[in-house]
XYZ file of C-alpha atoms in Angstrom:
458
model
C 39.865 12.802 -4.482
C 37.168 12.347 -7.057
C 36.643 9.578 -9.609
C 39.047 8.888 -12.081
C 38.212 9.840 -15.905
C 37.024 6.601 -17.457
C 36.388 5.848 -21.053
C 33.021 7.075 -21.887
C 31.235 4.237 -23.567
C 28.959 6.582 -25.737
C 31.529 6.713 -27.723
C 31.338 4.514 -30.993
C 35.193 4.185 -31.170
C 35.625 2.514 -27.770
C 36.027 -1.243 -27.388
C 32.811 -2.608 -28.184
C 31.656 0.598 -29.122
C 30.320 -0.387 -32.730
C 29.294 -3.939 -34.659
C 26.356 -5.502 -36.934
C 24.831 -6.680 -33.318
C 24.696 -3.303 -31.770
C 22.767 -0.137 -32.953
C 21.890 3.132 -30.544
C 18.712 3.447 -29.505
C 16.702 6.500 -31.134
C 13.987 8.567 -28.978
C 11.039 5.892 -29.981
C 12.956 2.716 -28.295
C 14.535 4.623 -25.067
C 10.560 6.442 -24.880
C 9.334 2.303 -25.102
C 12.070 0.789 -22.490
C 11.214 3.903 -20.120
C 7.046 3.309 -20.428
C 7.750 -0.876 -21.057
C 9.720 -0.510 -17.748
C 7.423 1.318 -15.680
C 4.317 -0.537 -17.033
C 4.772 -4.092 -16.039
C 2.451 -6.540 -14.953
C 0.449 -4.174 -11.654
C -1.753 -2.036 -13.974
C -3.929 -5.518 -14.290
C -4.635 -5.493 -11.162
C -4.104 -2.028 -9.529
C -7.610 -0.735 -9.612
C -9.046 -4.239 -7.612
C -6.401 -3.311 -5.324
C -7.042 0.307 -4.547
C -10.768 -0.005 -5.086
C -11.642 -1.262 -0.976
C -10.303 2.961 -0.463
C -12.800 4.085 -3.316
C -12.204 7.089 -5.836
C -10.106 8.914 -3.575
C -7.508 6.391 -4.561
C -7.134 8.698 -8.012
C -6.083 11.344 -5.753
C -3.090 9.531 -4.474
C -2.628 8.549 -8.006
C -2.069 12.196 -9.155
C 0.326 13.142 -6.101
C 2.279 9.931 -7.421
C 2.022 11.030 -10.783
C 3.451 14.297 -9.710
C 6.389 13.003 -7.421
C 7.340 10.490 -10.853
C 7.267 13.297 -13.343
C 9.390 15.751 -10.714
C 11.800 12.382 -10.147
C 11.516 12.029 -14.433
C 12.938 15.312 -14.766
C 15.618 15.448 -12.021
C 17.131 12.230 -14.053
C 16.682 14.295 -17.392
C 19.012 17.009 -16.306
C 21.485 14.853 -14.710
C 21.323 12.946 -17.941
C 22.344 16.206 -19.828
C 25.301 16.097 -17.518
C 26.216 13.171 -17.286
C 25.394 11.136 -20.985
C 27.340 8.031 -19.657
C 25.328 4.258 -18.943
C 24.704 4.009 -15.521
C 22.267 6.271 -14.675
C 22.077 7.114 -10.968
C 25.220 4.996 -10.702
C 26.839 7.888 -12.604
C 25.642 10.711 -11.007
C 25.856 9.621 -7.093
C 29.905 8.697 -7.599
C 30.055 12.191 -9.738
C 29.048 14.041 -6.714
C 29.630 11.960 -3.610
C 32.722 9.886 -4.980
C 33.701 5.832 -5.258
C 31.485 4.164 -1.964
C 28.436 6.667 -2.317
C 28.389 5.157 -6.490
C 29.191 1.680 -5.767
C 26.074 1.622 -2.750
C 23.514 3.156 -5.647
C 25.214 0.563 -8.254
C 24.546 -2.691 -6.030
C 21.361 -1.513 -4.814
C 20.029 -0.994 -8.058
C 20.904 -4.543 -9.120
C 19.536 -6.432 -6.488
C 16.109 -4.607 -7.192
C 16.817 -5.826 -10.781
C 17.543 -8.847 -10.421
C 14.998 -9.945 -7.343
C 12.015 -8.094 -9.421
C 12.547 -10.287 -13.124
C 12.413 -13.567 -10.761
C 8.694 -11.592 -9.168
C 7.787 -10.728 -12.711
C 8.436 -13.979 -14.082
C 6.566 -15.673 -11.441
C 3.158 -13.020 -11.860
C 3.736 -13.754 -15.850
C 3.311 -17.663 -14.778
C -0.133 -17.289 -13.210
C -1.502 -15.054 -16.067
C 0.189 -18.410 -18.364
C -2.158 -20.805 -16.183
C -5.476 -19.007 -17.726
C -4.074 -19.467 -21.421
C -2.639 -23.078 -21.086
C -4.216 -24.122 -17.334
C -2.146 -27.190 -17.648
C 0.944 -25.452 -16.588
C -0.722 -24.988 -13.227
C -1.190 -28.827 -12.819
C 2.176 -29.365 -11.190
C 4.926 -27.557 -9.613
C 7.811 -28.783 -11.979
C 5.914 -27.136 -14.652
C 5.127 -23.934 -13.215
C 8.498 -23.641 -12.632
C 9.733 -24.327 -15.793
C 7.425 -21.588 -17.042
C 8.906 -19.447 -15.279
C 12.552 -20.257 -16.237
C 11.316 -20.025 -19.804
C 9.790 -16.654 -19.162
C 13.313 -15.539 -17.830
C 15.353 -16.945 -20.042
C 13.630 -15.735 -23.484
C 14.360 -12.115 -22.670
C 18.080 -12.957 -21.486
C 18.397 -14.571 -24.957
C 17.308 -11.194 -26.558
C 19.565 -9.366 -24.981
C 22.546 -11.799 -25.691
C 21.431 -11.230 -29.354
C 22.523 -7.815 -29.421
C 21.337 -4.652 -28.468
C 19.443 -3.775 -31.750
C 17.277 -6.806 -31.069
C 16.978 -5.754 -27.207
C 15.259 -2.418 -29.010
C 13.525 -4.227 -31.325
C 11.209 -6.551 -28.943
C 11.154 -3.606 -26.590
C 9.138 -1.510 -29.175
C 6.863 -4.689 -30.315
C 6.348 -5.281 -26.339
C 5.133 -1.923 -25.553
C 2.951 -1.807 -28.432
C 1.059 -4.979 -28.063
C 0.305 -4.715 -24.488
C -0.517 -0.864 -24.449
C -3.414 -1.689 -27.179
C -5.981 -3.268 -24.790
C -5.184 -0.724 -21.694
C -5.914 1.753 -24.247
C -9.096 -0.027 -25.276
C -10.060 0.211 -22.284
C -8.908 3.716 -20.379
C -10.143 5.222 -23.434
C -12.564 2.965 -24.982
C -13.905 2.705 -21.849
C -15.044 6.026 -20.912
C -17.502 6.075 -23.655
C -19.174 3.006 -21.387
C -18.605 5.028 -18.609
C -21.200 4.921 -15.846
C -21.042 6.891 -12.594
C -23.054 4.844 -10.717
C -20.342 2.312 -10.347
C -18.089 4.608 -9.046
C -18.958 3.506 -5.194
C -18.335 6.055 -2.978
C -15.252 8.743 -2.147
C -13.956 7.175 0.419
C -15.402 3.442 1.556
C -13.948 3.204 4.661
C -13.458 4.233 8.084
C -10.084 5.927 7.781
C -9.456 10.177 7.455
C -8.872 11.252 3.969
C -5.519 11.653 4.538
C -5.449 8.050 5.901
C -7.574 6.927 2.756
C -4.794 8.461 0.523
C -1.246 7.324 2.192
C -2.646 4.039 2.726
C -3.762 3.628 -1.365
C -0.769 5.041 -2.066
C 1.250 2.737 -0.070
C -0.273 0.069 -2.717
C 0.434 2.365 -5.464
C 3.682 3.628 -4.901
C 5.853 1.422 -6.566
C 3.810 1.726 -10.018
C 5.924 4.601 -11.110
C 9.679 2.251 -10.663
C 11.592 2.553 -13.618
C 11.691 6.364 -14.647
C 15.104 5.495 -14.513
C 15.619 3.290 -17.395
C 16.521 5.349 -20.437
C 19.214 7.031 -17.918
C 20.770 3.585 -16.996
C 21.232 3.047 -20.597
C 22.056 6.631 -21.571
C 25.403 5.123 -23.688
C 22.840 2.863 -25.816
C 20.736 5.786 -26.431
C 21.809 8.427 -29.536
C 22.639 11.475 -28.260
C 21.978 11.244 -25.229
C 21.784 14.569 -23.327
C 18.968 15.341 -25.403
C 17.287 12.369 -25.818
C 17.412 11.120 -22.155
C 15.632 13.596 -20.646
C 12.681 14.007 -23.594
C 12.508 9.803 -23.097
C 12.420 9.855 -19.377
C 9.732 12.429 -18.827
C 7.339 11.836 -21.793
C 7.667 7.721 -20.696
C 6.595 8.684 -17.516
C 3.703 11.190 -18.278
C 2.724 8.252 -21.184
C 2.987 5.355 -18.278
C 1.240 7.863 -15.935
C -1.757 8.762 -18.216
C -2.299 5.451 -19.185
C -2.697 4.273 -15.159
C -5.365 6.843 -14.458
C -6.982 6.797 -17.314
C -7.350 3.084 -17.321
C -8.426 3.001 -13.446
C -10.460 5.766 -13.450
C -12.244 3.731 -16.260
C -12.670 0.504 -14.507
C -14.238 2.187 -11.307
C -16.725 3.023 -14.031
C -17.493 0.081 -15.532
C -17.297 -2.223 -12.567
C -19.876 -1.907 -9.894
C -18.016 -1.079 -6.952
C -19.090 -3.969 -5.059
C -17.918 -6.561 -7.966
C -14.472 -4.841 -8.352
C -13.253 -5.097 -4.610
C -13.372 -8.621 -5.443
C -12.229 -8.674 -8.795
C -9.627 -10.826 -9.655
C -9.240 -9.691 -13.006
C -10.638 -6.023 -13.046
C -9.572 -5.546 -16.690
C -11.087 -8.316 -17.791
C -14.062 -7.417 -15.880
C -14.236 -4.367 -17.561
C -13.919 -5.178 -21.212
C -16.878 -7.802 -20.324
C -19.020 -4.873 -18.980
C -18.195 -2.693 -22.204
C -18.508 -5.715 -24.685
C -20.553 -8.429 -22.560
C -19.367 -12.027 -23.114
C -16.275 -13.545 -21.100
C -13.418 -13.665 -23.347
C -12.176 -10.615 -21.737
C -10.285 -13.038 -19.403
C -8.275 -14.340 -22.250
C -7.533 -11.058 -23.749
C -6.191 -9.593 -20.259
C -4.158 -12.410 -19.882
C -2.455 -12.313 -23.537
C -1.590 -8.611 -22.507
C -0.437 -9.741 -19.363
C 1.675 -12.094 -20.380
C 3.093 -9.540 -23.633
C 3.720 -6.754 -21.060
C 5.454 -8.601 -18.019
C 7.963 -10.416 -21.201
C 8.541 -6.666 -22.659
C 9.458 -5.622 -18.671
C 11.712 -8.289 -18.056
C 13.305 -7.576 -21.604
C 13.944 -4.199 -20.641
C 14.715 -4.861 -16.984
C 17.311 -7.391 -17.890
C 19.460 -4.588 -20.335
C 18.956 -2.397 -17.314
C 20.254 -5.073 -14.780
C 23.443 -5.608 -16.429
C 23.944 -1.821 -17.187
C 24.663 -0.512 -13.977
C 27.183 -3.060 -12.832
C 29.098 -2.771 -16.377
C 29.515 1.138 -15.426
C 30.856 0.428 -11.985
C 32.711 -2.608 -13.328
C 34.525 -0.241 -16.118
C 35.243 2.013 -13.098
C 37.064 -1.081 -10.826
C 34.070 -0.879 -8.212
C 32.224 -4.352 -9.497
C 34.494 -7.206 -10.727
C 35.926 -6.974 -13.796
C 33.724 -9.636 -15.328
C 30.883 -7.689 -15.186
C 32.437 -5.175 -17.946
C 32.818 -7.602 -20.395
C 31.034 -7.111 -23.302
C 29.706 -9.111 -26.543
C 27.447 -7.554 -29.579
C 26.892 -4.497 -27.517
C 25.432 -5.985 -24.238
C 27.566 -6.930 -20.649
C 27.157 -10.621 -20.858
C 28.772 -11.448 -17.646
C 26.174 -9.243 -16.314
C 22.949 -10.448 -17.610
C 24.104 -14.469 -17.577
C 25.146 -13.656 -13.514
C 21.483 -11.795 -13.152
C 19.378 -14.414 -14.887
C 21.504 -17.060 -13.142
C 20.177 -15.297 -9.568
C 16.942 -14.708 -10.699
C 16.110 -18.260 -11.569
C 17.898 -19.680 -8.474
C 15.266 -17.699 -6.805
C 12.706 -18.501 -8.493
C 13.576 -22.116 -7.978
C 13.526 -21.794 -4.356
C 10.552 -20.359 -4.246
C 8.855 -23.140 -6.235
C 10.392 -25.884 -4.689
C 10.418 -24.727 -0.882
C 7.350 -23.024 -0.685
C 8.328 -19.997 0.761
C 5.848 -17.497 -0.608
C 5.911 -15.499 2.922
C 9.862 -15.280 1.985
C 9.521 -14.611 -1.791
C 7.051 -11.304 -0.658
C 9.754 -10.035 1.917
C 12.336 -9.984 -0.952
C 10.079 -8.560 -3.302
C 9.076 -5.857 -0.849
C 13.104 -5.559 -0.447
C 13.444 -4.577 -3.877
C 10.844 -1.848 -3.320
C 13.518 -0.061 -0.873
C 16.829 -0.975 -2.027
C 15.439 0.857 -5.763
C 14.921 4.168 -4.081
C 18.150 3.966 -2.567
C 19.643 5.338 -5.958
C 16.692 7.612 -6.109
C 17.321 9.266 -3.059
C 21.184 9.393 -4.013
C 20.531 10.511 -7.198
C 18.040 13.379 -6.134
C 20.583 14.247 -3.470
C 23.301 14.646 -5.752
C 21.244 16.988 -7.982
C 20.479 19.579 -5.105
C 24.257 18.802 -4.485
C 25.478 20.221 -7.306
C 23.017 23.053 -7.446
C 23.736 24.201 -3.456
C 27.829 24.059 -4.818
C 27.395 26.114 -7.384
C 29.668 24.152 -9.947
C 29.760 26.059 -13.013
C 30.277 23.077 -14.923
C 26.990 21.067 -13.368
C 24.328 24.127 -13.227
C 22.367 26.178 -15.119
C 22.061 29.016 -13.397
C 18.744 30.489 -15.553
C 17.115 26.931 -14.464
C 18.457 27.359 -10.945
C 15.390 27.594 -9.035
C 13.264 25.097 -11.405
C 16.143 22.338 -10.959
C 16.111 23.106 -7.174
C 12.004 22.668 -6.760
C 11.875 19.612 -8.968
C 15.090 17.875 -7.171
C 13.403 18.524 -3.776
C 9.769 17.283 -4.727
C 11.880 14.074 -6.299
C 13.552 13.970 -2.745
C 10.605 14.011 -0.675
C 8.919 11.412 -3.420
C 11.834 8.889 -2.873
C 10.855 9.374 0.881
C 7.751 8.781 0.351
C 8.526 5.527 -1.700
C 10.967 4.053 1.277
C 8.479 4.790 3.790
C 5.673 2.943 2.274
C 8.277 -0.170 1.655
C 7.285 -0.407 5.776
C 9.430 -1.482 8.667
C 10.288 -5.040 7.679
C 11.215 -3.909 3.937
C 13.350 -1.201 5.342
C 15.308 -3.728 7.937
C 15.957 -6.358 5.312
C 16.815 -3.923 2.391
C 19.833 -2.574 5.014
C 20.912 -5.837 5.271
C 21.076 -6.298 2.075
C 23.129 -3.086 1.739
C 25.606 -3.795 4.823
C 26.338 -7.165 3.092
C 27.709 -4.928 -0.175
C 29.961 -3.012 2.371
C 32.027 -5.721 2.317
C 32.294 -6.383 -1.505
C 33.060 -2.618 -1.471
C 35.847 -3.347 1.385
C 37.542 -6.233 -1.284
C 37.217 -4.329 -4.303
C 38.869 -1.437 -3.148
C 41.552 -3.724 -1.228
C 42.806 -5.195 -4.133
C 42.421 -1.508 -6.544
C 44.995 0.144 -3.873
C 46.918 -3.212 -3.754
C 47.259 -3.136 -8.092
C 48.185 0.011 -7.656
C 44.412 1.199 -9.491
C 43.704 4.997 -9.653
C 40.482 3.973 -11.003
């Protein structure tokens, strides 16, 4: 049996469809929460980390860049479909039915929720180069990064106009200096810093999967103007346009912006950069207040991802709560947002970020991140699979038969992309992200217990 009708909370006249505190996003803000997403706090230190490979890294760059964009547009047309918030938690129960939807709902929240406690931690040590006495002492660093966590969850409590509002300012302020210097910086450009094609000892191909192992999770969050598709004005048209152009904008801005620090960085000096940005805008400008620059847009662009991140982690758990697969808490809703669902994730997220203070446990902290790397393509894969799902069946209703064969090439590249991305998560990321999942199968197990025991067609 397939999944009930629910109320589709696009519409304006459903319960806390409409009010002062909540306005629709327009193609600007769900373009800014896509590329605010995507963008967080890696670019700053991508090209340092990719430079040991040398240039060939850009190559892996552009297959990523390709594999987003294919992924980008597979969540467009599914969009069209499918205008609903929730994103791939939408599409996967569409096509697959009620377990299928909830696995691709809880797996996208515990990437949400484990990556704001990461980002808020990164966003601390950029903090210690503006006000170094936050690094003094534990109890402080921590509190930073409570404070970093908690401002965004206060945004979105606000309302979702305001949620739009910061997103936009965000974006804005942190994409200036990465455009200073991916375009500024070509003009500084010298060729004899590029080092050479490939530094090491490894095959090409070795040069390029193992660069793009480091680079693979640049591109997460192509998803986020779908997960929000019932914030976002009409949104079968608006989607789509938000989720591709975000992602060729995010994309451009990465290789522009690396290809002009291997430029301006001797290649020597940037392996062990610690700051290749900053580097960078000191080669093009001399003087070293580059350091304080990079950090200011460090700081601006990890806030306007956890802004964004924290909308998106209380999104997809409000759709499956409206459905009866999450608790029914999680679809309560004030001034436009799910506050059960963002208090619950930023109540998580610190806890974590507490314990990783407090106990030390950095080794632990990286496995989780690295979790989060696999249990986000988990909806990816789903969601790809449910595209080539409903082209293979034929459904009148869920195909375009003049883009047939377009839908069918982009859904498999985004399939073997989402492969790609769970592969490079490596064998302990894999093992614990399962665990992680098996542990839902039993939330699943007691929320469908007690549906069929209310008597719940939902």
């Amino acid at each position: 049996m397939g999944p009930a009708a629910t109320t589709d909370p696009t519409d304006p006249t459903a319960p806390g469809g409409a009010g002062p505190h909540r306005r629709r996003f327009g193609l600007p803000v769900a373009l800014c929460l896509v590329m605010g997403n995507i963008i967080g706090g890696g670019i700053f230190l991508l090209p340092a980390s990719v430079a040991p490979f040398g240039t060939i890294s850009l190559v892996a760059f552009a297959l990523l860049t390709l594999g987003a964009i294919s992924l980008a547009l597979v969540f467009g047309r599914l969009a069209e479909r499918h205008p609903r918030t929730g994103g791939p938690y939408v599409y996967v129960r569409a096509a697959f039915g009620d377990f299928a939807g909830f696995l691709a709902a809880y797996s996208y929240w515990i990437t949400a929720w484990v990556s704001n406690a990461a980002l808020a931690v990164a966003a601390v040590g950029y903090l210690t180069v503006l006000f170094p006495a936050i690094g003094d002492h534990t109890w402080s660093l921590c509190l930073a990064a409570l404070t970093v966590q908690w401002l965004p969850a206060l945004a979105n409590l606000a309302g979702t106009r305001y949620v739009g509002a910061v997103q936009v300012v965000a974006t804005v302020l942190k994409l200036l200096p990465l455009l200073l210097v991916a375009v500024g910086g070509l003009f500084f450009f010298d060729p004899a810093n590029l080092g050479p094609f490939r530094a090491g000892d490894q095959s090409a191909v070795g040069a390029v999967s193992a660069s793009a192992a480091i680079l693979l999770f640049s591109y997460l969050g192509v998803e986020s103007a779908a997960v929000s598709a019932g914030e976002v004005r009409d949104p079968a048209r608006n989607v789509g346009r938000a989720t591709v152009l975000g992602t060729a904008g995010a994309a451009a801005v990465y290789l522009l912006g690396t290809l002009a620090v291997f430029g301006l960085v001797p290649h020597g000096e940037l392996v062990s950069s610690q700051a290749p940005f900053s580097d960078a805008v000191n080669a093009m400008f001399g003087g070293t207040w580059g350091g304080t620059l990079v950090a200011c847009a460090a700081v601006i662009s990890m806030l306007g991802a956890l802004n964004g991140w924290t909308l998106l982690s209380a999104q997809t758990p409000y759709a499956a709560a409206r459905d009866g697969l999450f608790p029914k808490a999680f679809a309560v809703e004030r001034r436009g947002v799910p506050v059960v669902g963002v208090l619950v994730t930023v109540t998580l997220a610190s806890g974590l970020t507490v314990y990783n203070y407090t106990a030390g446990s950095e080794g632990v902290f990286e496995v989780l991140v690295l979790v989060t790397t696999f249990t986000a393509t988990v909806p990816y894969l789903l969601s790809t699979a449910a595209q080539l799902y409903f082209l293979a069946s034929g459904r009148a209703d869920e195909v375009a038969r003049g883009r047939l064969v377009r839908d069918a090439v982009m859904a498999c590249l985004a399939f073997g992309f989402s492969m790609w991305l769970v592969a490079g998560s490596g064998y302990a990321a894999v093992y614990q992200g399962v665990l992680f999942l098996f542990a839902g199968v039993l939330v699943h197990a007691l929320m469908a217990a007690r549906r069929r025991a209310t008597g719940s067609t939902s």
